[in-house]
mmCIF file of C-alpha atoms and ligand atoms in Angstrom:
data_model
loop_
_atom_site.group_PDB
_atom_site.id
_atom_site.type_symbol
_atom_site.label_atom_id
_atom_site.label_comp_id
_atom_site.label_asym_id
_atom_site.label_seq_id
_atom_site.Cartn_x
_atom_site.Cartn_y
_atom_site.Cartn_z
ATOM 1 C CA MET A 10 113.110 110.304 130.034
ATOM 2 C CA VAL A 11 114.760 112.603 127.483
ATOM 3 C CA LYS A 12 118.186 111.602 126.179
ATOM 4 C CA ASN A 13 120.432 113.107 123.544
ATOM 5 C CA ILE A 14 122.225 110.464 121.529
ATOM 6 C CA ALA A 15 125.095 111.251 119.167
ATOM 7 C CA VAL A 16 124.825 108.973 116.149
ATOM 8 C CA ILE A 17 127.835 108.053 114.028
ATOM 9 C CA ARG A 18 126.847 106.095 110.953
ATOM 10 C CA GLY A 19 130.396 105.979 109.602
ATOM 11 C CA ASP A 20 131.487 103.973 106.561
ATOM 12 C CA GLY A 21 130.771 100.701 104.756
ATOM 13 C CA ILE A 22 127.846 98.876 106.366
ATOM 14 C CA GLY A 23 127.771 101.493 109.178
ATOM 15 C CA PRO A 24 124.801 103.521 107.861
ATOM 16 C CA GLU A 25 122.569 100.458 107.221
ATOM 17 C CA ILE A 26 123.162 98.809 110.598
ATOM 18 C CA VAL A 27 122.734 102.061 112.542
ATOM 19 C CA GLU A 28 119.437 102.689 110.743
ATOM 20 C CA GLN A 29 118.076 99.406 112.101
ATOM 21 C CA ALA A 30 119.193 100.187 115.657
ATOM 22 C CA LEU A 31 117.444 103.573 115.445
ATOM 23 C CA LYS A 32 114.204 101.865 114.355
ATOM 24 C CA VAL A 33 114.406 99.697 117.460
ATOM 25 C CA LEU A 34 115.241 102.659 119.726
ATOM 26 C CA ASN A 35 112.304 104.605 118.305
ATOM 27 C CA LYS A 36 110.003 101.716 119.122
ATOM 28 C CA VAL A 37 111.379 101.620 122.677
ATOM 29 C CA ALA A 38 110.797 105.381 122.991
ATOM 30 C CA LYS A 39 107.207 104.962 121.858
ATOM 31 C CA ALA A 40 106.456 101.940 124.043
ATOM 32 C CA TYR A 41 107.963 103.432 127.208
ATOM 33 C CA GLY A 42 107.241 107.125 126.694
ATOM 34 C CA HIS A 43 110.845 108.304 126.330
ATOM 35 C CA THR A 44 112.267 110.899 123.953
ATOM 36 C CA PHE A 45 115.523 110.110 122.206
ATOM 37 C CA ASN A 46 116.982 113.047 120.281
ATOM 38 C CA TYR A 47 119.609 112.133 117.703
ATOM 39 C CA THR A 48 122.516 114.305 116.611
ATOM 40 C CA ASP A 49 124.401 113.154 113.523
ATOM 41 C CA VAL A 50 128.170 113.078 113.831
ATOM 42 C CA ASP A 51 130.596 112.641 110.934
ATOM 43 C CA MET A 52 133.521 110.378 111.711
ATOM 44 C CA GLY A 53 135.757 108.037 109.731
ATOM 45 C CA GLY A 54 136.333 107.919 105.999
ATOM 46 C CA CYS A 55 133.228 109.992 105.286
ATOM 47 C CA ALA A 56 134.694 112.775 107.471
ATOM 48 C CA VAL A 57 138.070 112.463 105.706
ATOM 49 C CA ASP A 58 136.255 113.031 102.396
ATOM 50 C CA LYS A 59 134.210 115.928 103.749
ATOM 51 C CA TYR A 60 136.709 117.757 105.978
ATOM 52 C CA GLY A 61 140.104 116.109 105.383
ATOM 53 C CA ASP A 62 139.988 114.993 109.022
ATOM 54 C CA PRO A 63 138.514 111.706 110.377
ATOM 55 C CA LEU A 64 137.160 113.468 113.489
ATOM 56 C CA PRO A 65 137.047 117.279 113.443
ATOM 57 C CA GLU A 66 136.964 118.896 116.906
ATOM 58 C CA ALA A 67 133.371 120.078 116.405
ATOM 59 C CA GLU A 68 132.238 116.488 115.771
ATOM 60 C CA LEU A 69 134.056 115.196 118.864
ATOM 61 C CA LYS A 70 132.434 117.982 120.890
ATOM 62 C CA LYS A 71 128.961 116.785 119.852
ATOM 63 C CA CYS A 72 129.847 113.353 121.244
ATOM 64 C CA VAL A 73 131.312 114.579 124.512
ATOM 65 C CA GLU A 74 128.262 116.785 125.091
ATOM 66 C CA SER A 75 125.760 114.020 124.349
ATOM 67 C CA ASP A 76 124.274 111.572 126.858
ATOM 68 C CA SER A 77 125.853 108.711 124.874
ATOM 69 C CA VAL A 78 127.165 107.789 121.452
ATOM 70 C CA LEU A 79 125.944 105.077 119.085
ATOM 71 C CA LEU A 80 128.439 104.096 116.396
ATOM 72 C CA GLY A 81 128.179 101.816 113.346
ATOM 73 C CA ALA A 82 131.648 101.241 111.889
ATOM 74 C CA VAL A 83 134.439 103.165 110.186
ATOM 75 C CA GLY A 84 137.112 102.446 107.578
ATOM 76 C CA GLY A 85 137.441 100.966 104.129
ATOM 77 C CA ASN A 86 139.897 100.259 101.325
ATOM 78 C CA LYS A 87 139.268 103.657 99.804
ATOM 79 C CA TRP A 88 141.350 105.277 102.564
ATOM 80 C CA ASN A 89 144.162 102.687 102.678
ATOM 81 C CA ASP A 90 146.722 105.088 101.273
ATOM 82 C CA VAL A 91 145.968 108.223 103.268
ATOM 83 C CA PRO A 92 148.649 109.203 105.833
ATOM 84 C CA GLY A 93 148.392 107.457 109.228
ATOM 85 C CA TYR A 94 147.044 110.488 111.128
ATOM 86 C CA MET A 95 144.202 110.803 108.626
ATOM 87 C CA ARG A 96 143.071 107.187 108.575
ATOM 88 C CA PRO A 97 139.389 106.618 109.447
ATOM 89 C CA GLU A 98 140.452 104.396 112.378
ATOM 90 C CA LYS A 99 142.393 107.317 113.818
ATOM 91 C CA GLY A 100 139.051 109.109 114.191
ATOM 92 C CA LEU A 101 137.758 106.201 116.266
ATOM 93 C CA LEU A 102 140.855 106.172 118.477
ATOM 94 C CA ARG A 103 140.589 109.922 119.000
ATOM 95 C CA LEU A 104 136.912 109.548 119.862
ATOM 96 C CA ARG A 105 137.654 106.867 122.477
ATOM 97 C CA ALA A 106 140.461 108.942 123.986
ATOM 98 C CA GLY A 107 138.475 112.207 123.758
ATOM 99 C CA MET A 108 135.541 110.621 125.595
ATOM 100 C CA GLY A 109 137.929 109.039 128.114
ATOM 101 C CA VAL A 110 136.250 105.646 127.739
ATOM 102 C CA TYR A 111 139.009 103.415 129.067
ATOM 103 C CA SER A 112 136.898 100.339 129.704
ATOM 104 C CA ASN A 113 135.570 98.312 126.785
ATOM 105 C CA ASN A 114 133.186 95.530 127.652
ATOM 106 C CA ARG A 115 132.746 92.788 125.014
ATOM 107 C CA PRO A 116 130.425 89.897 125.862
ATOM 108 C CA ALA A 117 130.962 86.508 124.233
ATOM 109 C CA LYS A 118 127.723 84.656 124.751
ATOM 110 C CA ILE A 119 126.193 81.966 122.627
ATOM 111 C CA TRP A 120 122.521 82.320 121.797
ATOM 112 C CA LYS A 121 120.827 78.964 122.249
ATOM 113 C CA GLN A 122 119.223 79.370 118.817
ATOM 114 C CA LEU A 123 122.669 79.686 117.210
ATOM 115 C CA ALA A 124 124.512 76.755 118.768
ATOM 116 C CA ASP A 125 124.872 75.236 115.284
ATOM 117 C CA ALA A 126 126.481 78.381 113.914
ATOM 118 C CA SER A 127 129.536 77.990 116.179
ATOM 119 C CA PRO A 128 132.561 76.502 114.415
ATOM 120 C CA LEU A 129 133.375 74.594 117.627
ATOM 121 C CA LYS A 130 132.393 70.971 118.263
ATOM 122 C CA LYS A 131 128.997 70.489 119.845
ATOM 123 C CA SER A 132 130.585 68.829 122.893
ATOM 124 C CA ILE A 133 132.495 72.048 123.626
ATOM 125 C CA VAL A 134 129.588 74.406 122.893
ATOM 126 C CA ASP A 135 127.269 72.348 125.099
ATOM 127 C CA LYS A 136 129.420 73.151 128.131
ATOM 128 C CA GLY A 137 128.347 76.782 127.670
ATOM 129 C CA ILE A 138 129.974 79.945 126.365
ATOM 130 C CA ASN A 139 129.219 83.028 128.425
ATOM 131 C CA PHE A 140 132.063 85.339 129.288
ATOM 132 C CA ILE A 141 133.042 88.983 129.032
ATOM 133 C CA ILE A 142 136.265 90.493 127.818
ATOM 134 C CA VAL A 143 137.101 93.721 129.630
ATOM 135 C CA ARG A 144 139.552 95.450 127.310
ATOM 136 C CA GLU A 145 141.633 98.510 128.256
ATOM 137 C CA LEU A 146 140.766 100.949 125.481
ATOM 138 C CA ILE A 147 142.764 104.163 125.595
ATOM 139 C CA GLY A 148 146.299 103.107 126.438
ATOM 140 C CA GLY A 149 149.044 100.729 125.390
ATOM 141 C CA ILE A 150 150.507 100.360 121.930
ATOM 142 C CA TYR A 151 147.488 101.951 120.229
ATOM 143 C CA PHE A 152 148.319 105.277 121.846
ATOM 144 C CA GLY A 153 152.120 105.149 122.035
ATOM 145 C CA GLU A 154 154.357 106.943 119.578
ATOM 146 C CA HIS A 155 154.227 105.555 116.039
ATOM 147 C CA LYS A 156 156.912 106.451 113.534
ATOM 148 C CA THR A 157 158.905 105.141 110.604
ATOM 149 C CA GLU A 158 162.424 106.424 110.144
ATOM 150 C CA GLU A 159 165.865 105.440 108.921
ATOM 151 C CA VAL A 160 167.834 103.549 111.559
ATOM 152 C CA ASP A 161 171.270 102.246 110.512
ATOM 153 C CA GLY A 162 170.364 103.070 106.931
ATOM 154 C CA LYS A 163 167.239 100.879 106.996
ATOM 155 C CA PRO A 164 163.619 102.077 107.025
ATOM 156 C CA THR A 165 162.516 101.133 110.544
ATOM 157 C CA ALA A 166 159.044 101.225 112.089
ATOM 158 C CA ILE A 167 158.631 101.999 115.782
ATOM 159 C CA ASP A 168 155.468 101.547 117.900
ATOM 160 C CA ILE A 169 155.768 102.261 121.593
ATOM 161 C CA LEU A 170 153.807 100.295 124.240
ATOM 162 C CA THR A 171 153.427 102.054 127.598
ATOM 163 C CA TYR A 172 151.218 101.419 130.635
ATOM 164 C CA ASN A 173 151.461 103.138 133.985
ATOM 165 C CA GLU A 174 150.220 101.761 137.276
ATOM 166 C CA GLU A 175 147.212 104.055 137.411
ATOM 167 C CA GLU A 176 145.956 103.041 133.944
ATOM 168 C CA ILE A 177 146.248 99.379 134.882
ATOM 169 C CA GLU A 178 144.591 99.833 138.238
ATOM 170 C CA ARG A 179 141.498 101.581 136.903
ATOM 171 C CA ILE A 180 140.818 98.883 134.287
ATOM 172 C CA GLY A 181 141.687 96.206 136.847
ATOM 173 C CA ARG A 182 138.987 97.563 139.135
ATOM 174 C CA ILE A 183 136.440 97.300 136.313
ATOM 175 C CA GLY A 184 137.505 93.678 135.820
ATOM 176 C CA PHE A 185 137.039 92.856 139.508
ATOM 177 C CA GLU A 186 133.738 94.765 139.756
ATOM 178 C CA THR A 187 132.409 93.013 136.633
ATOM 179 C CA ALA A 188 133.398 89.604 138.017
ATOM 180 C CA ARG A 189 131.796 90.465 141.352
ATOM 181 C CA LYS A 190 128.444 90.927 139.574
ATOM 182 C CA ARG A 191 128.816 87.611 137.728
ATOM 183 C CA ASN A 192 130.418 84.300 138.735
ATOM 184 C CA LYS A 193 133.295 85.958 140.619
ATOM 185 C CA LYS A 194 136.071 84.560 138.422
ATOM 186 C CA LEU A 195 138.557 86.985 136.878
ATOM 187 C CA CYS A 196 141.287 85.913 134.458
ATOM 188 C CA SER A 197 144.005 88.503 133.906
ATOM 189 C CA VAL A 198 145.625 88.025 130.513
ATOM 190 C CA GLU A 199 149.123 89.292 129.693
ATOM 191 C CA LYS A 200 152.525 88.346 128.295
ATOM 192 C CA SER A 201 154.588 88.659 131.451
ATOM 193 C CA ASN A 202 157.167 86.150 130.228
ATOM 194 C CA VAL A 203 158.300 88.763 127.683
ATOM 195 C CA LEU A 204 156.938 92.263 128.325
ATOM 196 C CA ASP A 205 157.676 94.697 131.148
ATOM 197 C CA SER A 206 154.242 96.276 130.723
ATOM 198 C CA SER A 207 152.731 92.841 131.353
ATOM 199 C CA ARG A 208 154.835 92.264 134.466
ATOM 200 C CA LEU A 209 153.538 95.557 135.896
ATOM 201 C CA TRP A 210 150.029 94.550 134.807
ATOM 202 C CA LYS A 211 150.259 91.286 136.737
ATOM 203 C CA LYS A 212 151.661 92.970 139.842
ATOM 204 C CA VAL A 213 148.851 95.558 139.910
ATOM 205 C CA MET A 214 146.159 92.899 139.432
ATOM 206 C CA HIS A 215 147.483 90.906 142.389
ATOM 207 C CA LYS A 216 147.667 93.979 144.579
ATOM 208 C CA LEU A 217 144.036 94.755 143.719
ATOM 209 C CA ALA A 218 143.014 91.174 144.493
ATOM 210 C CA ASP A 219 143.438 91.914 148.227
ATOM 211 C CA GLU A 220 140.526 94.342 147.964
ATOM 212 C CA TYR A 221 138.308 91.771 146.236
ATOM 213 C CA PRO A 222 138.706 88.594 148.338
ATOM 214 C CA ASP A 223 135.371 87.289 147.010
ATOM 215 C CA VAL A 224 136.721 87.218 143.430
ATOM 216 C CA GLU A 225 138.985 84.383 142.329
ATOM 217 C CA LEU A 226 141.869 85.841 140.290
ATOM 218 C CA SER A 227 143.891 83.766 137.826
ATOM 219 C CA ASP A 228 146.671 84.730 135.395
ATOM 220 C CA MET A 229 147.013 83.529 131.840
ATOM 221 C CA LEU A 230 149.529 84.276 129.093
ATOM 222 C CA VAL A 231 147.851 85.698 126.023
ATOM 223 C CA ASP A 232 149.003 82.947 123.658
ATOM 224 C CA ASN A 233 147.625 80.310 126.006
ATOM 225 C CA CYS A 234 144.392 82.298 126.330
ATOM 226 C CA ALA A 235 143.972 82.290 122.537
ATOM 227 C CA MET A 236 144.216 78.509 122.701
ATOM 228 C CA GLN A 237 141.956 78.076 125.747
ATOM 229 C CA ILE A 238 139.187 80.166 124.116
ATOM 230 C CA VAL A 239 138.748 77.474 121.464
ATOM 231 C CA LYS A 240 139.679 74.497 123.641
ATOM 232 C CA ASN A 241 137.580 75.154 126.724
ATOM 233 C CA PRO A 242 135.702 78.470 126.623
ATOM 234 C CA SER A 243 133.368 77.476 129.463
ATOM 235 C CA GLN A 244 136.233 78.061 131.944
ATOM 236 C CA PHE A 245 135.983 81.849 131.476
ATOM 237 C CA ASP A 246 133.754 84.292 133.335
ATOM 238 C CA VAL A 247 135.515 87.657 133.036
ATOM 239 C CA VAL A 248 138.779 88.250 131.173
ATOM 240 C CA VAL A 249 140.632 91.526 131.752
ATOM 241 C CA THR A 250 143.400 92.517 129.387
ATOM 242 C CA GLU A 251 145.285 95.341 127.703
ATOM 243 C CA ASN A 252 144.224 97.106 124.529
ATOM 244 C CA MET A 253 145.777 95.090 121.711
ATOM 245 C CA PHE A 254 145.393 91.675 123.346
ATOM 246 C CA GLY A 255 141.728 92.549 123.934
ATOM 247 C CA ASP A 256 141.282 93.547 120.301
ATOM 248 C CA ILE A 257 142.589 90.215 119.075
ATOM 249 C CA LEU A 258 140.996 87.941 121.684
ATOM 250 C CA SER A 259 137.573 89.571 121.299
ATOM 251 C CA ASP A 260 137.462 88.754 117.578
ATOM 252 C CA GLU A 261 138.330 85.163 118.399
ATOM 253 C CA ALA A 262 135.785 84.994 121.218
ATOM 254 C CA SER A 263 133.038 86.414 119.001
ATOM 255 C CA MET A 264 133.600 83.840 116.291
ATOM 256 C CA ILE A 265 133.085 80.872 118.591
ATOM 257 C CA THR A 266 129.619 82.238 119.391
ATOM 258 C CA GLY A 267 128.644 81.989 115.712
ATOM 259 C CA SER A 268 129.224 85.369 114.134
ATOM 260 C CA ILE A 269 131.073 88.565 114.883
ATOM 261 C CA GLY A 270 127.944 90.303 113.550
ATOM 262 C CA MET A 271 126.032 89.461 116.734
ATOM 263 C CA ILE A 272 128.374 91.032 119.295
ATOM 264 C CA PRO A 273 127.786 94.462 120.851
ATOM 265 C CA SER A 274 130.120 96.445 123.072
ATOM 266 C CA SER A 275 130.051 99.234 125.595
ATOM 267 C CA SER A 276 132.890 101.619 126.408
ATOM 268 C CA LEU A 277 132.761 103.676 129.563
ATOM 269 C CA GLY A 278 135.019 105.949 131.560
ATOM 270 C CA ALA A 279 134.464 108.210 134.523
ATOM 271 C CA THR A 280 130.978 109.387 133.467
ATOM 272 C CA THR A 281 127.798 107.725 132.216
ATOM 273 C CA CYS A 282 128.378 109.085 128.704
ATOM 274 C CA GLY A 283 129.392 105.896 126.925
ATOM 275 C CA LEU A 284 130.309 104.763 123.444
ATOM 276 C CA TYR A 285 128.299 101.849 122.070
ATOM 277 C CA GLU A 286 129.368 99.981 118.955
ATOM 278 C CA PRO A 287 129.299 96.491 117.471
ATOM 279 C CA ILE A 288 132.749 94.902 117.605
ATOM 280 C CA HIS A 289 132.891 94.175 113.864
ATOM 281 C CA GLY A 290 134.285 96.483 111.206
ATOM 282 C CA SER A 291 132.780 98.309 108.238
ATOM 283 C CA ALA A 292 132.752 95.257 105.901
ATOM 284 C CA PRO A 293 133.095 97.266 102.659
ATOM 285 C CA ASP A 294 132.693 94.057 100.605
ATOM 286 C CA ILE A 295 129.021 93.762 101.582
ATOM 287 C CA ALA A 296 128.212 97.452 102.118
ATOM 288 C CA GLY A 297 125.032 98.779 100.505
ATOM 289 C CA ARG A 298 123.848 95.283 99.536
ATOM 290 C CA ASP A 299 121.411 94.754 102.414
ATOM 291 C CA LEU A 300 123.470 91.764 103.599
ATOM 292 C CA ALA A 301 124.850 92.989 106.912
ATOM 293 C CA ASN A 302 123.733 91.669 110.290
ATOM 294 C CA PRO A 303 122.505 94.640 112.358
ATOM 295 C CA ILE A 304 122.088 92.656 115.594
ATOM 296 C CA GLY A 305 125.479 93.697 117.025
ATOM 297 C CA THR A 306 124.419 97.344 116.690
ATOM 298 C CA ILE A 307 120.887 96.716 117.963
ATOM 299 C CA LEU A 308 122.320 94.976 121.034
ATOM 300 C CA SER A 309 124.783 97.853 121.469
ATOM 301 C CA ALA A 310 121.775 100.179 121.688
ATOM 302 C CA ALA A 311 120.382 97.852 124.380
ATOM 303 C CA MET A 312 123.658 98.129 126.294
ATOM 304 C CA MET A 313 123.395 101.927 126.061
ATOM 305 C CA LEU A 314 119.967 101.829 127.670
ATOM 306 C CA ARG A 315 121.190 99.497 130.401
ATOM 307 C CA TYR A 316 124.590 100.959 131.290
ATOM 308 C CA SER A 317 124.285 104.669 130.507
ATOM 309 C CA PHE A 318 120.578 105.371 131.033
ATOM 310 C CA ASP A 319 119.762 102.761 133.692
ATOM 311 C CA LEU A 320 116.841 101.503 131.609
ATOM 312 C CA ASP A 321 117.062 97.790 132.378
ATOM 313 C CA GLU A 322 113.518 96.881 131.364
ATOM 314 C CA GLU A 323 113.890 98.611 128.026
ATOM 315 C CA ALA A 324 117.213 96.823 127.438
ATOM 316 C CA ASP A 325 115.578 93.498 128.326
ATOM 317 C CA ALA A 326 112.803 94.294 125.849
ATOM 318 C CA ILE A 327 115.349 94.704 123.026
ATOM 319 C CA GLU A 328 117.195 91.504 123.937
ATOM 320 C CA ASN A 329 113.876 89.620 124.112
ATOM 321 C CA ALA A 330 112.927 90.986 120.684
ATOM 322 C CA VAL A 331 116.205 89.702 119.217
ATOM 323 C CA SER A 332 115.589 86.333 120.817
ATOM 324 C CA ALA A 333 112.033 86.196 119.436
ATOM 325 C CA TYR A 334 113.339 87.072 115.962
ATOM 326 C CA LEU A 335 115.841 84.178 116.164
ATOM 327 C CA ASP A 336 113.170 81.838 117.571
ATOM 328 C CA ALA A 337 110.991 82.605 114.546
ATOM 329 C CA GLY A 338 113.773 81.186 112.353
ATOM 330 C CA TYR A 339 115.023 84.357 110.668
ATOM 331 C CA ARG A 340 118.734 84.648 109.900
ATOM 332 C CA THR A 341 120.957 87.116 108.068
ATOM 333 C CA ALA A 342 123.468 85.604 105.612
ATOM 334 C CA ASP A 343 126.326 85.376 108.149
ATOM 335 C CA ILE A 344 124.394 82.970 110.406
ATOM 336 C CA MET A 345 122.161 81.318 107.816
ATOM 337 C CA SER A 346 121.608 77.577 108.223
ATOM 338 C CA ASP A 347 119.343 74.862 106.792
ATOM 339 C CA GLY A 348 115.630 75.285 107.365
ATOM 340 C CA MET A 349 115.900 78.964 108.339
ATOM 341 C CA THR A 350 114.531 81.974 106.458
ATOM 342 C CA GLN A 351 117.206 84.301 105.122
ATOM 343 C CA VAL A 352 116.567 88.012 105.527
ATOM 344 C CA GLY A 353 118.477 91.177 104.700
ATOM 345 C CA CYS A 354 119.655 93.886 107.066
ATOM 346 C CA GLU A 355 116.546 96.025 106.700
ATOM 347 C CA LYS A 356 114.087 93.181 107.165
ATOM 348 C CA CYS A 357 116.017 92.053 110.232
ATOM 349 C CA GLY A 358 115.623 95.545 111.723
ATOM 350 C CA ASP A 359 111.882 95.539 110.907
ATOM 351 C CA LEU A 360 111.350 92.105 112.448
ATOM 352 C CA VAL A 361 113.203 92.911 115.670
ATOM 353 C CA THR A 362 111.191 96.152 115.910
ATOM 354 C CA GLU A 363 107.922 94.277 115.367
ATOM 355 C CA ASN A 364 108.880 91.765 118.051
ATOM 356 C CA LEU A 365 109.579 94.434 120.655
ATOM 357 C CA ARG A 366 107.131 94.227 123.539
ATOM 358 C CA LYS A 367 107.037 96.159 126.760
ATOM 359 C CA VAL A 368 108.217 93.865 129.576
HETATM 360 C C1 IPM B 21 137.813 97.171 117.244
HETATM 361 C C2 IPM B 21 138.447 97.536 115.937
HETATM 362 C C3 IPM B 21 139.282 98.795 116.119
HETATM 363 C C4 IPM B 21 140.352 98.475 117.150
HETATM 364 C C5 IPM B 21 139.912 99.336 114.823
HETATM 365 C C6 IPM B 21 138.860 99.656 113.788
HETATM 366 C C7 IPM B 21 140.793 100.530 115.079
HETATM 367 O O1 IPM B 21 139.198 96.474 115.445
HETATM 368 O O2 IPM B 21 137.041 97.988 117.780
HETATM 369 O O3 IPM B 21 138.074 96.078 117.735
HETATM 370 O O4 IPM B 21 141.400 97.905 116.814
HETATM 371 O O5 IPM B 21 140.134 98.816 118.313
HETATM 372 MG MG1 MG B 22 139.010 94.686 116.589
#
């Protein structure tokens, strides 16, 4: 199989973690006889420095025309004071919108080898943590109007949150379909006691439920959900929620599995051209020091093989290689514990690559 992959290294730890994922992909290509062609794309702070634009049209075009996009991370303190439209994160939002990837899938699963790395009590972890957050990705407050202006003589900031029925329905369907392939439990998370957008959200989810009688739908307010994720995470199978709630809850969900550095994500829309990125940020404090955990990016590459290229065996091979690496007792600094061998980002990439076997 020949696939063209757009590669965005980005800022901070982005380049080092992407490098490790490419090593693993190259090994997959060799073992299974595929050809992966890589096209470099500039996005984020590095693109602001180079072009004065976090995602020039020509760079977005490379992504849209690729078979899928692999992204490290963007952003950093260096660009804190640039105007809002030029922020590195704006490049990421424009990429998501430009690719039309409305559905962001973020698994929160504890690796058996890392049970001790969870900050939760053993009695809670032992009940199991294995759920997915389906986050709406190209609507809501992230994409409403943002402005700061004088109102009644006071500087006033305005951020608009809008959802229409169609946007809710299409992400709702992904939630139901995802639950259907798992344990058939879908929890719709909103703030319907306060927000109109959430009341519409809830109404649409219940209307959809008629079409999915095999899936058990429940509703939960977002503040309660934040609490339930630490109190009793084993109750969740699939969570479906709007953009900003999903952003916040997915950081929380990742932490209870040990480290945000381990969590991949996939973002898909109407086509198989997806965006694959770890859910963590660019971590400028550890950038260039060979300290980052590349597993989130390596597992994102596995998700690309599985969900965009239909290469399940190859994806399994990557996940098995990560598991073998953890079994052998290697840990990056973020998940280091007594008796384990600490390795840097590069060594982690080498070890996962070495452990990759054709399944
Ligand atoms: C994420 C990140 C982004 C988001 C930032 C970098 C804009 O936090 O992917 O979760 O808020 O979506
Ligand atoms: Mg986030």
